[in-house]
Short mmCIF file of C-alpha atoms in Angstrom, two decimals:
data_model
loop_
_atom_site.label_atom_id
_atom_site.label_comp_id
_atom_site.label_asym_id
_atom_site.label_seq_id
_atom_site.Cartn_x
_atom_site.Cartn_y
_atom_site.Cartn_z
CA MET S 9 21.03 -5.66 -13.67
CA SER S 10 22.94 -2.65 -14.76
CA ASP S 11 25.35 -0.99 -12.78
CA THR S 12 25.44 2.08 -14.96
CA GLU S 13 26.27 5.08 -12.42
CA ALA S 14 23.82 7.94 -13.37
CA ALA S 15 24.98 11.59 -12.39
CA PRO S 16 24.05 12.52 -8.88
CA GLY S 17 22.65 15.53 -8.19
CA PRO S 18 19.36 17.50 -7.45
CA THR S 19 18.02 16.97 -11.04
CA GLY S 20 17.85 13.35 -10.22
CA LEU S 21 15.80 13.70 -6.84
CA ILE S 22 12.44 11.56 -6.83
CA PRO S 23 9.82 12.81 -5.59
CA ALA S 24 10.47 16.30 -6.81
CA PRO S 25 11.44 18.51 -3.77
CA VAL S 26 9.87 22.23 -3.24
CA SER S 27 13.31 23.92 -3.93
CA VAL S 28 16.83 23.32 -4.56
CA THR S 29 19.18 26.25 -4.07
CA ALA S 30 23.04 25.68 -5.45
CA ALA S 31 25.39 27.60 -2.79
CA PRO S 32 26.56 30.84 -4.42
CA GLU S 33 30.22 29.89 -3.69
CA GLY S 34 29.98 26.65 -4.90
CA GLY S 35 32.01 23.23 -3.49
CA SER S 36 31.09 20.28 -2.45
CA PHE S 37 31.40 17.73 0.15
CA THR S 38 32.24 13.88 -0.19
CA PRO S 39 31.77 11.55 2.92
CA ASP S 40 34.51 9.34 3.73
CA THR S 41 35.53 6.66 6.37
CA ALA S 42 36.52 9.91 8.87
CA THR S 43 32.75 11.22 8.51
CA GLU S 44 30.90 11.28 11.75
CA LEU S 45 27.16 11.26 12.43
CA ALA S 46 25.89 13.62 15.00
CA ALA S 47 22.18 12.90 16.11
CA GLY S 48 20.22 15.18 18.18
CA PRO S 49 17.05 14.16 20.20
CA GLY S 50 14.26 12.72 18.50
CA THR S 51 16.47 11.53 15.00
CA GLY S 52 17.31 8.03 16.46
CA THR S 53 15.13 6.37 13.45
CA ALA S 54 17.28 8.32 10.89
CA GLU S 55 20.59 8.08 12.59
CA ARG S 56 20.20 4.28 12.90
CA TRP S 57 18.96 3.93 9.13
CA LEU S 58 22.21 6.16 7.98
CA ARG S 59 24.37 3.95 9.83
CA GLY S 60 22.86 0.46 9.07
CA THR S 61 21.63 1.01 5.60
CA VAL S 62 23.71 3.83 3.83
CA GLY S 63 26.77 3.47 5.93
CA ALA S 64 27.05 0.09 5.04
CA ALA S 65 26.24 0.29 1.34
CA LEU S 66 29.33 2.86 1.02
CA GLY S 67 31.65 1.40 3.69
CA LEU S 68 31.22 4.26 5.73
CA PRO S 69 31.34 3.28 9.77
CA LEU S 70 29.80 6.85 10.64
CA PRO S 71 30.82 7.13 14.28
CA PRO S 72 29.07 9.67 16.48
CA GLY S 73 30.28 12.95 16.39
CA GLU S 74 29.30 16.69 17.49
CA PRO S 75 26.80 18.59 15.82
CA GLY S 76 28.21 20.91 13.44
CA GLY S 77 31.44 19.51 13.50
CA SER S 78 33.72 19.48 10.32
CA ASN S 79 33.38 16.24 7.99
CA THR S 80 29.95 15.43 9.91
CA VAL S 81 26.45 14.82 9.00
CA THR S 82 24.50 16.51 11.77
CA LEU S 83 20.48 15.65 12.17
CA ALA S 84 18.18 17.89 14.33
CA VAL S 85 14.72 18.44 14.73
CA ASP S 86 13.57 22.15 14.32
CA PRO S 87 10.23 22.91 15.78
CA SER S 88 9.98 25.72 13.55
CA LEU S 89 9.48 23.40 10.11
CA ALA S 90 6.27 21.51 9.43
CA ALA S 91 5.72 18.10 10.44
CA GLU S 92 7.50 15.96 7.76
CA ALA S 93 9.03 18.78 6.21
CA TYR S 94 13.03 19.08 5.83
CA ARG S 95 15.83 21.28 5.03
CA LEU S 96 18.97 19.57 3.85
CA THR S 97 22.13 21.83 3.71
CA VAL S 98 25.54 20.58 1.99
CA THR S 99 28.66 22.94 2.71
CA ALA S 100 32.42 21.92 2.05
CA GLY S 101 32.57 20.70 5.95
CA GLY S 102 29.49 18.65 5.95
CA VAL S 103 25.60 17.77 5.93
CA GLU S 104 23.07 19.07 8.04
CA ILE S 105 19.20 17.59 7.65
CA ARG S 106 16.79 19.51 9.90
CA GLY S 107 13.21 18.28 10.40
CA GLY S 108 10.00 19.56 11.57
CA ASP S 109 9.92 16.13 13.51
CA GLY S 110 11.59 12.52 13.44
CA ALA S 111 9.81 11.56 10.12
CA GLY S 112 11.05 15.07 8.29
CA VAL S 113 14.77 14.21 9.47
CA PHE S 114 14.16 10.79 8.12
CA TRP S 115 12.59 11.73 4.72
CA GLY S 116 15.87 14.23 4.43
CA ALA S 117 18.02 11.25 4.80
CA GLN S 118 16.26 9.62 2.38
CA THR S 119 17.18 12.58 -0.12
CA LEU S 120 20.63 12.24 1.35
CA ARG S 121 21.03 8.61 -0.18
CA GLN S 122 19.59 9.84 -3.45
CA LEU S 123 22.02 12.29 -3.66
CA LEU S 124 25.09 10.02 -3.06
CA GLY S 125 24.43 7.79 -6.17
CA PRO S 126 23.26 4.23 -6.92
CA GLY S 127 26.08 2.98 -4.88
CA ALA S 128 23.94 3.99 -1.59
CA TYR S 129 20.99 1.37 -2.53
CA ARG S 130 23.33 -1.63 -2.31
CA ALA S 131 23.60 -3.88 0.66
CA ALA S 132 27.46 -3.71 0.82
CA PRO S 133 30.02 -1.55 -1.13
CA ALA S 134 30.30 -2.50 -4.81
CA ALA S 135 33.44 -0.37 -5.49
CA VAL S 136 35.73 1.92 -3.98
CA SER S 137 34.45 4.83 -5.88
CA THR S 138 31.11 4.75 -5.34
CA VAL S 139 30.67 7.66 -2.96
CA ALA S 140 29.45 10.74 -4.63
CA ALA S 141 30.61 14.15 -3.95
CA LEU S 142 27.72 16.31 -2.84
CA PRO S 143 27.26 19.66 -4.43
CA ALA S 144 27.21 22.47 -1.72
CA GLY S 145 23.54 23.88 -1.54
CA THR S 146 20.04 23.67 0.03
CA VAL S 147 16.97 21.23 -0.31
CA GLU S 148 13.96 22.45 1.05
CA ASP S 149 10.93 20.00 1.00
CA ALA S 150 7.57 18.90 2.54
CA PRO S 151 4.85 16.86 1.49
CA ARG S 152 1.56 17.87 0.06
CA PHE S 153 -0.66 15.15 1.60
CA GLY S 154 -0.24 13.52 4.86
CA TRP S 155 -1.67 10.15 3.67
CA ARG S 156 0.63 8.46 1.03
CA GLY S 157 0.01 4.97 0.71
CA LEU S 158 0.16 1.63 -0.81
CA MET S 159 -1.93 -1.18 -0.48
CA LEU S 160 -0.72 -4.65 -0.84
CA ASP S 161 -3.12 -7.79 -1.48
CA VAL S 162 -1.43 -10.56 0.25
CA ALA S 163 -4.58 -12.60 0.65
CA ARG S 164 -4.75 -13.74 -3.14
CA HIS S 165 -1.31 -14.64 -3.68
CA PHE S 166 0.88 -14.38 -0.19
CA THR S 167 3.87 -11.95 0.34
CA PRO S 168 6.33 -13.85 2.63
CA LYS S 169 7.37 -11.95 5.49
CA ASN S 170 11.12 -10.91 4.25
CA ASP S 171 9.29 -9.48 0.96
CA VAL S 172 6.64 -7.37 3.30
CA LEU S 173 9.92 -5.70 4.99
CA ARG S 174 11.47 -4.99 1.68
CA MET S 175 8.38 -3.48 0.29
CA LEU S 176 8.51 -1.47 3.57
CA ASP S 177 12.11 -0.08 2.43
CA LEU S 178 10.73 0.43 -1.10
CA LEU S 179 8.11 2.76 0.33
CA ALA S 180 10.39 4.47 2.56
CA ALA S 181 12.92 5.14 -0.32
CA HIS S 182 10.09 7.09 -2.13
CA LYS S 183 8.55 9.03 1.08
CA LEU S 184 5.59 7.05 0.98
CA ASN S 185 4.10 6.62 4.71
CA VAL S 186 1.23 4.35 4.72
CA PHE S 187 1.10 0.72 4.17
CA HIS S 188 -2.40 -0.84 3.65
CA PHE S 189 -2.06 -4.32 4.56
CA HIS S 190 -4.82 -6.67 2.79
CA LEU S 191 -4.88 -9.36 5.07
CA THR S 192 -8.03 -11.32 4.48
CA ASP S 193 -10.25 -12.44 1.41
CA ASP S 194 -12.10 -15.12 -0.13
CA GLN S 195 -8.79 -16.66 -1.18
CA GLY S 196 -7.02 -16.78 1.86
CA TRP S 197 -6.84 -15.73 5.65
CA ARG S 198 -3.15 -14.39 6.34
CA ILE S 199 -2.90 -13.50 10.21
CA GLU S 200 -2.84 -15.62 12.88
CA ILE S 201 -5.66 -15.13 15.58
CA LYS S 202 -4.74 -17.48 18.59
CA ARG S 203 -8.52 -17.83 19.99
CA HIS S 204 -9.52 -18.75 16.50
CA PRO S 205 -6.85 -21.05 15.24
CA LYS S 206 -8.51 -22.48 12.21
CA LEU S 207 -8.70 -19.06 10.56
CA THR S 208 -5.19 -20.11 9.63
CA GLU S 209 -5.02 -24.00 9.81
CA ALA S 210 -7.71 -24.09 7.34
CA GLY S 211 -8.76 -20.67 6.14
CA ALA S 212 -4.99 -20.21 4.84
CA TRP S 213 -4.87 -22.65 2.44
CA ARG S 214 -6.65 -23.12 -0.93
CA PRO S 215 -6.71 -26.66 -2.59
CA ARG S 216 -5.42 -24.84 -6.09
CA THR S 217 -5.32 -21.62 -7.98
CA LYS S 218 -6.58 -19.98 -11.11
CA TRP S 219 -3.75 -19.48 -13.22
CA GLY S 220 -4.53 -16.32 -14.98
CA HIS S 221 -7.75 -13.93 -14.95
CA ARG S 222 -10.80 -15.89 -13.94
CA PHE S 223 -11.81 -16.47 -17.77
CA SER S 224 -8.68 -18.43 -18.09
CA GLU S 225 -8.94 -22.09 -18.51
CA LEU S 226 -5.46 -22.80 -16.68
CA TRP S 227 -5.20 -24.03 -13.22
CA ASP S 228 -2.18 -24.41 -10.80
CA GLU S 229 -3.03 -27.67 -8.94
CA LYS S 230 -0.83 -27.34 -6.04
CA PRO S 231 -2.33 -26.36 -2.72
CA TYR S 232 -1.40 -22.98 -1.88
CA GLY S 233 -1.44 -20.57 1.07
CA GLY S 234 0.88 -19.08 3.91
CA TYR S 235 0.20 -16.92 7.06
CA TYR S 236 1.86 -14.52 9.17
CA THR S 237 2.32 -15.46 12.55
CA GLN S 238 1.54 -12.61 15.20
CA ASP S 239 5.51 -12.20 16.00
CA ASP S 240 5.65 -11.96 12.05
CA ILE S 241 3.12 -9.30 12.38
CA ARG S 242 4.63 -7.44 15.44
CA GLU S 243 8.02 -7.48 13.38
CA ILE S 244 6.35 -5.86 10.07
CA VAL S 245 4.90 -3.11 12.48
CA ALA S 246 8.33 -2.46 14.25
CA TYR S 247 9.83 -2.42 11.04
CA ALA S 248 7.38 0.15 9.32
CA ALA S 249 7.34 2.35 12.47
CA GLU S 250 11.22 2.71 12.36
CA ARG S 251 10.79 4.06 8.99
CA HIS S 252 8.01 6.30 9.68
CA ILE S 253 5.32 4.03 8.05
CA ARG S 254 1.79 3.87 9.31
CA VAL S 255 0.50 0.30 8.73
CA VAL S 256 -3.28 0.04 8.19
CA PRO S 257 -4.57 -3.41 8.77
CA GLU S 258 -7.47 -4.71 6.52
CA ILE S 259 -9.86 -7.39 7.83
CA ASP S 260 -12.71 -7.77 5.18
CA ILE S 261 -16.26 -7.68 6.17
CA PRO S 262 -19.46 -8.48 5.28
CA GLY S 263 -18.20 -9.85 1.79
CA HIS S 264 -14.95 -11.50 0.59
CA SER S 265 -15.06 -13.61 3.47
CA GLN S 266 -15.37 -17.19 2.13
CA ALA S 267 -11.86 -17.86 3.81
CA ALA S 268 -12.96 -17.10 7.15
CA ILE S 269 -16.45 -19.14 6.48
CA ALA S 270 -14.50 -22.09 5.16
CA ALA S 271 -12.79 -22.15 8.68
CA TYR S 272 -16.11 -21.53 10.54
CA PRO S 273 -18.95 -22.50 8.77
CA GLU S 274 -21.31 -20.91 11.30
CA LEU S 275 -20.21 -17.47 10.24
CA GLY S 276 -22.05 -18.18 6.77
CA ASN S 277 -25.68 -18.13 5.84
CA THR S 278 -26.31 -21.51 6.78
CA ASP S 279 -30.02 -21.23 6.30
CA VAL S 280 -29.68 -20.84 2.28
CA VAL S 281 -26.01 -22.87 1.64
CA ASP S 282 -23.96 -25.86 2.69
CA THR S 283 -21.16 -23.65 4.40
CA ALA S 284 -19.55 -26.65 5.85
CA SER S 285 -18.68 -27.68 2.21
CA LEU S 286 -16.80 -24.44 1.49
CA THR S 287 -13.08 -24.11 1.09
CA PRO S 288 -10.76 -20.99 0.85
CA TRP S 289 -11.81 -19.83 -2.82
CA ASP S 290 -9.71 -21.05 -5.81
CA THR S 291 -10.60 -18.52 -8.43
CA TRP S 292 -11.03 -14.61 -8.52
CA GLY S 293 -13.89 -12.60 -8.76
CA VAL S 294 -17.01 -11.31 -6.56
CA ASN S 295 -18.02 -14.26 -4.07
CA PRO S 296 -21.51 -14.93 -3.37
CA ASN S 297 -20.89 -16.24 0.11
CA VAL S 298 -20.86 -13.47 2.92
CA LEU S 299 -21.32 -13.05 6.61
CA ALA S 300 -24.25 -14.16 8.34
CA PRO S 301 -26.08 -10.97 10.17
CA THR S 302 -25.80 -12.41 13.79
CA GLU S 303 -24.72 -11.47 17.02
CA GLU S 304 -22.43 -14.61 17.08
CA THR S 305 -20.62 -13.12 13.90
CA LEU S 306 -20.07 -9.53 15.73
CA ARG S 307 -18.76 -11.40 18.89
CA PHE S 308 -16.51 -13.43 16.60
CA TYR S 309 -15.21 -10.68 14.64
CA GLU S 310 -14.63 -8.42 18.11
CA GLY S 311 -12.34 -11.37 19.24
CA VAL S 312 -10.38 -11.22 15.86
CA LEU S 313 -10.03 -7.00 16.23
CA GLU S 314 -8.84 -7.32 19.91
CA GLU S 315 -6.12 -9.46 18.75
CA VAL S 316 -5.52 -7.45 15.66
CA LEU S 317 -5.38 -3.92 17.79
CA ASP S 318 -2.90 -5.42 20.07
CA LEU S 319 -0.60 -6.47 17.19
CA PHE S 320 -1.24 -3.18 15.69
CA PRO S 321 -0.56 -0.35 18.36
CA ALA S 322 -2.46 2.76 17.94
CA GLU S 323 0.61 5.05 17.53
CA VAL S 324 1.54 2.97 14.37
CA SER S 325 -2.12 1.98 12.96
CA PRO S 326 -4.61 4.42 14.31
CA PHE S 327 -6.76 3.43 11.31
CA VAL S 328 -8.32 -0.07 10.92
CA HIS S 329 -9.74 -0.87 7.11
CA MET S 330 -13.08 -3.14 7.64
CA GLY S 331 -13.29 -3.60 3.65
CA GLY S 332 -17.28 -3.36 3.00
CA ASP S 333 -16.57 -3.86 -0.45
CA GLU S 334 -18.21 -5.92 -3.27
CA CYS S 335 -20.83 -7.52 -0.97
CA PRO S 336 -23.25 -9.40 -2.90
CA LYS S 337 -27.02 -9.38 -1.07
CA ASP S 338 -28.50 -12.40 -2.81
CA GLN S 339 -27.66 -14.80 0.24
CA TRP S 340 -29.35 -12.20 2.37
CA LYS S 341 -32.41 -11.74 0.24
CA GLU S 342 -32.75 -15.60 0.30
CA SER S 343 -32.21 -15.91 4.06
CA PRO S 344 -35.28 -16.29 6.45
CA ALA S 345 -32.82 -15.45 9.20
CA ALA S 346 -31.20 -12.52 7.56
CA GLN S 347 -34.90 -10.98 6.61
CA ALA S 348 -35.92 -11.32 10.05
CA ARG S 349 -32.86 -9.76 11.34
CA ILE S 350 -33.79 -6.88 9.11
CA ARG S 351 -36.97 -6.47 10.58
CA GLU S 352 -35.93 -6.57 14.25
CA LEU S 353 -33.00 -4.17 13.40
CA GLY S 354 -35.28 -1.78 11.69
CA VAL S 355 -32.48 -1.44 8.80
CA GLY S 356 -34.96 -1.31 5.97
CA ASP S 357 -33.42 -3.30 3.56
CA GLU S 358 -30.14 -5.60 2.52
CA ASP S 359 -28.32 -2.18 2.18
CA GLY S 360 -29.18 -1.11 5.84
CA LEU S 361 -27.89 -4.52 6.94
CA GLN S 362 -24.54 -3.86 5.65
CA SER S 363 -24.74 -0.45 6.94
CA TRP S 364 -25.40 -1.98 10.32
CA PHE S 365 -22.38 -4.27 10.40
CA ILE S 366 -19.87 -1.31 9.36
CA ARG S 367 -21.71 1.30 12.11
CA HIS S 368 -21.47 -1.55 14.72
CA PHE S 369 -17.30 -1.86 14.12
CA ASP S 370 -16.98 1.92 13.69
CA THR S 371 -18.41 2.24 17.24
CA TRP S 372 -16.64 -0.59 18.50
CA LEU S 373 -13.20 0.58 16.96
CA ALA S 374 -14.23 4.32 18.33
CA ALA S 375 -14.57 2.85 21.70
CA ARG S 376 -11.17 1.76 21.46
CA GLY S 377 -9.36 4.90 20.49
CA ARG S 378 -9.30 3.78 16.63
CA ARG S 379 -10.69 4.97 13.58
CA LEU S 380 -12.73 2.56 10.81
CA ILE S 381 -11.85 3.15 7.09
CA GLY S 382 -13.49 1.29 4.61
CA TRP S 383 -14.02 1.00 0.43
CA ASP S 384 -16.20 3.31 -0.73
CA GLU S 385 -19.23 0.86 -0.77
CA ILE S 386 -19.78 1.57 2.85
CA LEU S 387 -21.50 4.85 1.87
CA GLU S 388 -24.70 2.28 0.70
CA GLY S 389 -26.88 2.41 3.40
CA GLY S 390 -25.78 5.45 5.46
CA LEU S 391 -22.26 5.86 6.93
CA ALA S 392 -21.23 6.35 10.48
CA PRO S 393 -20.38 9.92 11.41
CA GLY S 394 -16.53 8.72 12.11
CA ALA S 395 -15.80 6.58 9.51
CA THR S 396 -13.24 7.21 6.64
CA VAL S 397 -13.56 6.46 2.90
CA SER S 398 -11.11 4.80 0.54
CA SER S 399 -12.57 5.86 -2.75
CA TRP S 400 -11.59 3.08 -5.34
CA ARG S 401 -14.60 2.73 -7.82
CA GLY S 402 -13.59 6.30 -8.96
CA TYR S 403 -13.71 9.70 -7.72
CA ALA S 404 -17.35 9.85 -7.02
CA GLY S 405 -17.66 7.88 -3.67
CA GLY S 406 -14.98 10.18 -2.49
CA ILE S 407 -16.60 13.30 -3.37
CA GLU S 408 -19.78 12.18 -1.91
CA ALA S 409 -18.13 11.40 1.20
CA ALA S 410 -15.96 14.49 1.38
CA ARG S 411 -19.13 16.80 0.95
CA ALA S 412 -20.87 14.83 3.90
CA GLY S 413 -17.86 15.63 6.18
CA HIS S 414 -16.14 12.28 6.21
CA ASP S 415 -12.38 12.02 5.60
CA VAL S 416 -11.29 10.26 2.28
CA VAL S 417 -8.36 8.83 0.70
CA MET S 418 -8.55 8.84 -2.89
CA CYS S 419 -7.56 5.45 -4.99
CA PRO S 420 -9.62 5.64 -7.90
CA GLU S 421 -9.02 2.04 -9.87
CA GLN S 422 -9.07 3.63 -13.14
CA GLN S 423 -6.14 5.76 -11.98
CA VAL S 424 -4.00 4.08 -9.42
CA TYR S 425 -4.63 0.32 -9.55
CA LEU S 426 -0.94 -0.91 -10.41
CA ASP S 427 -2.25 -4.18 -11.24
CA HIS S 428 -3.78 -2.74 -14.40
CA ARG S 429 -1.44 -3.21 -17.33
CA GLN S 430 1.26 -0.38 -18.46
CA ASP S 431 1.19 -1.01 -21.91
CA GLY S 432 -1.52 -2.42 -24.63
CA GLY S 433 1.21 -4.33 -26.39
CA PRO S 434 0.87 -8.41 -26.56
CA ASP S 435 3.64 -9.17 -24.36
CA GLU S 436 2.17 -7.30 -21.27
CA PRO S 437 2.00 -10.86 -18.80
CA MET S 438 -1.55 -11.56 -17.93
CA PRO S 439 -2.77 -8.13 -18.82
CA ILE S 440 -5.47 -6.61 -16.65
CA GLY S 441 -7.67 -3.43 -16.75
CA TYR S 442 -7.02 -0.21 -18.81
CA VAL S 443 -3.69 0.65 -19.99
CA ARG S 444 -2.24 3.13 -17.34
CA THR S 445 1.59 4.21 -18.28
CA LEU S 446 4.05 5.81 -16.27
CA GLU S 447 2.84 9.23 -17.70
CA ASP S 448 -0.61 8.56 -17.06
CA VAL S 449 0.22 7.78 -13.27
CA TYR S 450 2.17 10.94 -13.19
CA ARG S 451 -0.85 13.09 -14.32
CA PHE S 452 -3.11 11.50 -11.66
CA GLU S 453 -4.74 14.32 -9.54
CA PRO S 454 -5.94 12.95 -6.34
CA VAL S 455 -8.10 16.03 -5.69
CA PRO S 456 -10.83 16.58 -8.24
CA PRO S 457 -11.04 20.33 -9.46
CA ASP S 458 -14.71 20.95 -8.95
CA LEU S 459 -14.48 19.86 -5.45
CA GLU S 460 -15.21 22.86 -2.96
CA PRO S 461 -12.62 23.95 -0.83
CA GLU S 462 -14.15 23.27 2.25
CA ALA S 463 -14.51 19.52 1.09
CA ALA S 464 -11.32 19.22 -0.40
CA VAL S 465 -9.54 19.58 2.94
CA ARG S 466 -11.13 16.06 3.77
CA ILE S 467 -8.93 14.49 1.17
CA LEU S 468 -6.39 12.91 3.32
CA GLY S 469 -4.04 11.93 0.81
CA THR S 470 -3.99 9.20 -1.86
CA GLN S 471 -2.84 5.69 -2.19
CA ALA S 472 -1.87 3.06 -5.10
CA ASN S 473 -3.57 -0.31 -4.70
CA VAL S 474 -1.98 -3.53 -5.66
CA TRP S 475 -4.46 -6.69 -5.97
CA THR S 476 -2.32 -9.63 -6.72
CA GLU S 477 -4.67 -12.11 -8.39
CA VAL S 478 -2.37 -12.66 -11.34
CA MET S 479 1.12 -11.85 -9.37
CA GLN S 480 2.42 -15.14 -8.08
CA GLU S 481 5.40 -14.19 -6.79
CA ARG S 482 7.98 -11.09 -5.94
CA ALA S 483 9.14 -10.48 -9.17
CA ARG S 484 5.34 -10.12 -10.85
CA VAL S 485 4.82 -7.57 -7.93
CA ASP S 486 7.88 -5.64 -8.93
CA TYR S 487 7.21 -5.89 -12.38
CA GLN S 488 3.54 -3.96 -11.84
CA VAL S 489 4.61 -1.59 -9.31
CA PHE S 490 7.88 -0.09 -10.61
CA PRO S 491 8.53 2.23 -12.08
CA ARG S 492 5.10 3.28 -11.64
CA LEU S 493 5.26 3.54 -7.79
CA ALA S 494 7.81 6.48 -8.32
CA ALA S 495 5.39 8.71 -10.20
CA PHE S 496 2.66 8.02 -7.73
CA ALA S 497 5.14 9.15 -4.96
CA GLU S 498 5.77 12.33 -6.88
CA VAL S 499 2.06 12.88 -7.12
CA ALA S 500 1.65 12.02 -3.60
CA TRP S 501 4.39 14.05 -2.13
CA SER S 502 5.11 16.94 -4.63
CA ALA S 503 2.98 20.16 -4.89
CA LEU S 504 2.67 19.67 -8.94
CA PRO S 505 0.83 21.74 -11.27
CA ALA S 506 -2.48 20.53 -12.86
CA PRO S 507 -2.06 17.40 -14.47
CA ALA S 508 -1.89 18.55 -18.34
CA GLU S 509 0.63 21.22 -16.96
CA ARG S 510 3.00 18.98 -15.39
CA ASP S 511 6.48 18.61 -16.74
CA TYR S 512 6.39 14.75 -17.49
CA ALA S 513 9.87 15.05 -19.87
CA GLY S 514 11.49 16.49 -16.75
CA PHE S 515 10.35 13.50 -14.75
CA ALA S 516 11.33 11.25 -17.15
CA ALA S 517 14.79 12.63 -17.26
CA ARG S 518 15.13 12.34 -13.37
CA MET S 519 13.79 8.48 -13.86
CA GLY S 520 17.29 8.27 -16.03
CA ALA S 521 19.21 8.60 -12.36
CA HIS S 522 16.19 6.88 -10.46
CA TYR S 523 16.50 3.51 -12.52
CA PRO S 524 20.01 2.75 -11.34
CA ARG S 525 18.92 2.82 -7.95
CA LEU S 526 16.44 0.70 -8.32
CA ASP S 527 18.51 -1.78 -10.30
CA ALA S 528 21.10 -1.59 -7.26
CA LEU S 529 18.01 -2.57 -4.90
CA GLY S 530 17.55 -5.39 -7.32
CA VAL S 531 14.12 -4.14 -8.32
CA ASP S 532 12.55 -6.29 -11.31
CA TYR S 533 10.78 -3.27 -12.74
CA ARG S 534 9.42 -3.08 -16.34
CA ARG S 535 11.85 -1.27 -18.61
CA PRO S 536 10.71 1.77 -20.70
CA GLU S 537 11.33 -0.50 -24.05
CA GLY S 538 9.04 -3.40 -22.39
CA PRO S 539 9.25 -6.25 -20.74
CA ARG S 540 12.27 -8.69 -20.71
CA PRO S 541 11.56 -12.14 -21.86
CA TRP S 542 10.89 -13.70 -18.45
CA GLN S 543 8.55 -11.01 -17.35
CA LYS S 544 5.92 -12.15 -20.29
CA ARG S 545 3.34 -14.71 -19.74
CA PRO S 546 2.28 -15.90 -23.30
CA GLY S 547 -0.96 -17.80 -23.69
CA VAL S 548 -1.87 -16.87 -20.34
CA LYS S 549 -5.58 -14.85 -20.48
CA GLY S 550 -6.01 -11.89 -18.75
CA PHE S 551 -8.92 -8.98 -18.67
CA PRO S 552 -7.88 -6.22 -20.67
CA ARG S 553 -10.16 -3.26 -21.06
CA GLU S 554 -9.49 -0.89 -24.20
CA GLY S 555 -9.71 2.94 -24.60
CA ALA S 556 -9.38 5.50 -22.07
CA PRO S 557 -10.79 4.88 -18.38
CA PRO S 558 -13.92 6.64 -17.48
CA ASN S 559 -13.62 9.47 -15.34
CA VAL S 560 -16.10 8.75 -12.73
#
């Protein structure tokens, strides 16, 4: 990794702040070992993070001090500022960060870290001269969206706990505040549920794994799996909360459920398939094995969710994602029991049966003070009044939901699926999907321009999604996510012009200051010039799609 120290300063800030004003009198402030840290009420997360992370990186003890003192970093909550907004002021005597709430102060502290240079991103001091001089002036800033997220699929390939914590740090460094935790799928169940132990004893382990896309002829014959204990989950949630990141757990129903059915065969459609013979799925794609529409299935998942809600407290996780995507209806059409259930419930057809699943858990979660969110297929058959939609197949589902009065998170696959390839060259590892370059992501617009203002207010924000079918380890995730996550973070945070009018050249220049920060953090990102030798996967088939992605 390069140790190049790019010139710090406001021009290198990512995401771009609302405004940067240089002090008329000039001057600067350089923190040193005598610099104190004065933390007012409500700023404890930023105080602990500055002392434990930035202070440790630069060799600065940052002992407690008095607000406004000489050679002091002062943190304060200022109710006159909006939630998550901050004002960072540098004078010759020190730094003051005022935030509209604790989160605002924390985001201001992240900006301070950027101003201090790449050395502030290391785990310990690399050189005596790593502390940068801060130019006197003021940074005013506030986010465009309240939902600025990343979804990480840990079901297809498992992300060890420490790598999840690292990803949370990377989200915080980019002022992202939602971590969508995709915990269950056909290929693995990744969260310990004590009342249903076979979910992890059997459902967390598959016998082998397809190597590459599902059209690949290659296999990794080693058994594969892993899961998070309940204490692991509590640690992850607490770690996220310290960084003002909400965690959205996802328990996928009624499709993408083969791992659960493999563990408890009675959950499947036993009258049309031998569910006892199933194992967690070893390949990729849309799986035909879906949950049976029985009262017993509902009770099973209510038990799962009771433990999930205990692990993800409402103050950190007000939303619970219930999936609802890619649920083939073939088994329900063939199942006499499912057809009898459709008649009994009076839901009309198989789409109505899926809607019945989602509506049940919308009501169940609402009674416990939570909100259901699901992929845009939950619109099919009618959507429960309080449900929120993750619009992934394009913009259309989000537009429909917003116009119907539902909250929406925009995450269209054609724009912000970071598992899609970054370049059309032959060296991209296991190439998937359309080419989405750094510039393409930077020009993504979460709010469709033709959406009426009264519907547009329903767009809570946006998130980038990372599906891990072809991401076997942390380095592969790094390569796909970075540096594009930096462009996405600016889209989610900053009030940018229309896509065609955005200053990509200016963003790319600021990335020149950001790459050394990623280097210091040990992020194995894709370099602008292309993959390094160890990042390639020659001979492993992917599923590239050509041309410009459709705007749907």
